[in-house]
Amino acid sequence: MSLKDILSPLTVWRRTAEKPYTVIDPINDRPGAARYRGFHKNDMEACIGCGTCETICQNAAIDLVPVEGIETTNGDSGLRPQIDYGRCCWCALCVDICTTSSLTMSNEYIWVDTDPEVFRFVPGAENKPWDNSELGYSRAEGYQLLDPERVEMPELEPDTRLTSFIEMVQGYSAEQAKKEADRCVECGICMAACPAHMDIPGYIKAIRENDINGGLALMYQTNPFPASCGRICTHRCEEVCAINHTGDPIAIRWLKRYIADMADESDYQAITKTAEPERTEKVAIIGAGPGGLSAAYYLRLLGYQVTVFEAQPHGGGMLRYGIPEYRLPYDQLDKDIDLVASLGVEIKYNTRINGLKESNGPKESDGPGSDGGPAPSFEQLYQDYDAVFFSTGLPDPYTLGIQGEDHPRVISGISILEDVTAGKTPDLRKSVAVVGGGNVAMDAARTARRMGCEVTVLYRRREVDMPADEEEITEAKEEGVKFITQAIPVRIEDKPEAKGEQAAFVWGEAEMVDQGEDRRPKPVLQEDKIHTDLFDTVVPAIGQGSSLDFIPEDMAAKIGIIKYKIKVGLHGETGEPKIFAGGDISNRLKDAISAIADGHRAAKGIDRYLRENQSKKETS
Amino acid sequence: MNTSYQYSYTNIEELLEILVEKGFIAPATEQQHATVIGRRQVQSSDLAFVTVAPEAARHLILDLRDRFGFTHLVLLTAVDYIEEGKFLLTYLLHNYELHHDIGVQVPIGREAAEAGASMESIHDLWAQAGTYQRELKEMFGIDFPGSPRVDEPFILEGWDEVPPMRREFDTKQYSETTYFPRPGRSTNDPADYMRQKLYPKE
């Protein structure tokens, strides 16, 4: 033992009289640092249950579970993250990636319990002492693991657009598409919002992996119009996109278009091969629009013999006759239709089912069937085929219901669009008033601009109330269309000096009258604010109605057609078991993708009906 | 004013200028990637980073300690830049008189030759560096030949996997094969769940 060892205890004793070096720090008061990563908090209202936190968690500590009081709605899965603190390593990647910024961490880290089960809970769903804690970790301002900015789509400048009907949206390059696809977190929240429930994360993933054929095949599982929908879809999916909560939604529609653009014809043939055996049952489809052709496609894949009857000389319905070429070029629509036809679907053009009232469409649509024989009647189809699906859409424009509407200078919006599609030049002249606020009104106005007209759109409500797509309104403005909102048509007069060559359009300013909560305000005409303007052409475009006169009265009653409206079951069933219907005539959304979904579901309904019929025959 | 050391300086910018003169770093002004040798970055008025080659690192660190007053080794750590095939070592040094920090960053090859990643030891400059180096050996597999007890386990007992801080180490797979799953857990795919809830029959 050294001398030091003997002496050092004495120096220790000496220190007992000194002020202690250590400070007293009670065990029950040790707050974490301001940005400490402690137990999670989750804003249950802001969270949409996208599961991105679960995906990024390196330790599989997060499960998505249903929570009482949280409903599954459009844009919210109704699930919420449950965290297993036996696995959590407090890295906060879940907070950093959170698409809605709902998930954060408190700075609370002390919690003692003898029951290990309590350390697995849904933050925000069970009252925890730290739920309202101000301190803790949240994503710093400007710090983003997700890219909030959409890859810009190259478009023609407004001045160039006005000179022709060339497609204005130019499409992504491979590099742009991959960059945009990289922003997707593959949560799949969008799939419920899509009327056809397309596998959106699946085909976006295919773009990332450069698997165009795989992506195309996935799209065809639910939608045989990818080239068309990739251009004009109402993209309800993008509204609910998880990325939309803190940035621009993924350009889902443009990515769909990218796949369709990249795939060449041989790819198209390869992906639609079917192993189903041929079946002998015949199905008649009336209307070669998106609804009818979608039904035809899926029925044909199931092996049925399908014949489509179309009054117009070409297929596509409103996609062709209602949407101008600069939004959806005809060759792209033809690409979709040709694939359906190539599977052995017979499409009889220029074949208006007998009794079907003439629309304002091209006149050559009248007359005999394409095989030279007379066009069949609805009853004939009912007799000759094993099932009938009709999806004849809304061809008849609504009238304004005002005095003087029969003026020769009044031409409906839809007939202008139909004329242009048929290669005719509508007689618009110089100054044009378009009445309405929907997509047909915008398309008619923009078409008129391309024909050199000065165009004013008059709409009875405010701009925010317009049913047209936002981009159509923006693009119409860019192209020099003038807008007058809160303008109610009063009557159309003929100025004697104009001799029927100009229409005097009388309209009044409207006041928006509040209708109480949850109801949109109503425009009310102000009698003292009436204007009269002279126009060369007045174009009503306030919506269209169905044309179902081809169905005999007794049959209409059986099907369940009441006042031009028809109610159908989930799979297009009508009151008559053999007859199915879908598309704009029956659904609420009245867009292409809803009609496509209707056609697909009706194909399943028809398949089930025919199989049940077959088994009945076999047992009897 | 720092007078007790051979090189006196008053602010970080000035320090970096001297380091440029001595040829440790490039006079580049534009910000570059952290693993690029010669790169300099002033983070704030009391914190800067410089990136130097492995051969120059010990010389610079010694100079900073003995001639510039950076007497304290705050920490020694590494980041795995697996895409570049590099580890980036960071020696954080502190000057007690001026309260300045300088981070000396050193990119080394991830898999240099067969021996794996390796770096010259500084345990003789600061005894505690030996502990950091032992930790880096265990967590990243970076060797510091000659460093005391560098091959002994640090906190992982009986570890026979890839060093766990290397990015090729699959944490999830490891935990799945090593630990039993806790009972009672189940999860749902948002898209599938929404299908069941919103459109089960379509």
Coordinates of C-alpha atoms in Angstrom, one line a residue, chain A residues 49-50 54 58-60 63-64 66 72-73 77 84 87 116-117 120 191 197 570-571 601 604, chain B residues 171-172 175-176 181-191 193-195 197-199 201-202:
Chain A
G49 CA -54.7 7.1 -42.6
C50 CA -52.5 6.9 -45.7
E54 CA -46.1 2.5 -41.5
Q58 CA -37.6 0.8 -40.3
N59 CA -38.6 -1.3 -37.3
A60 CA -42.1 -2.3 -38.3
D63 CA -49.8 -0.8 -37.6
L64 CA -52.8 0.9 -39.3
P66 CA -59.6 1.2 -37.3
T72 CA -63.9 5.7 -43.8
T73 CA -64.7 8.5 -46.3
S77 CA -59.1 5.4 -45.0
D84 CA -45.6 -0.4 -30.7
R87 CA -40.0 -1.6 -31.4
P116 CA -46.1 -4.1 -21.4
E117 CA -49.4 -4.0 -23.4
R120 CA -48.8 -0.1 -27.8
M191 CA -58.4 4.2 -55.6
H197 CA -61.1 2.1 -58.9
L570 CA -74.9 -1.7 -58.7
H571 CA -74.3 -3.8 -61.7
R601 CA -69.9 -3.4 -63.6
K604 CA -70.1 -8.3 -64.5
Chain B
T171 CA -32.6 -3.5 -39.3
K172 CA -36.0 -4.9 -40.0
S175 CA -35.3 -7.8 -35.8
E176 CA -37.6 -10.2 -37.5
P181 CA -43.2 -11.0 -32.7
R182 CA -45.4 -9.6 -30.0
P183 CA -48.9 -11.2 -30.1
G184 CA -52.0 -9.3 -30.9
R185 CA -50.7 -7.1 -33.7
S186 CA -52.4 -6.7 -37.0
T187 CA -52.5 -4.1 -39.7
N188 CA -54.6 -3.0 -42.7
D189 CA -53.7 -1.8 -46.2
P190 CA -55.5 1.6 -46.7
A191 CA -56.6 0.8 -50.3
Y193 CA -59.7 -1.4 -46.2
M194 CA -61.4 1.4 -48.2
R195 CA -62.6 -1.2 -50.8
K197 CA -65.7 -0.3 -46.4
L198 CA -66.8 1.8 -49.4
Y199 CA -67.3 -0.5 -52.4
K201 CA -69.6 -5.5 -54.0
E202 CA -68.3 -3.7 -57.1

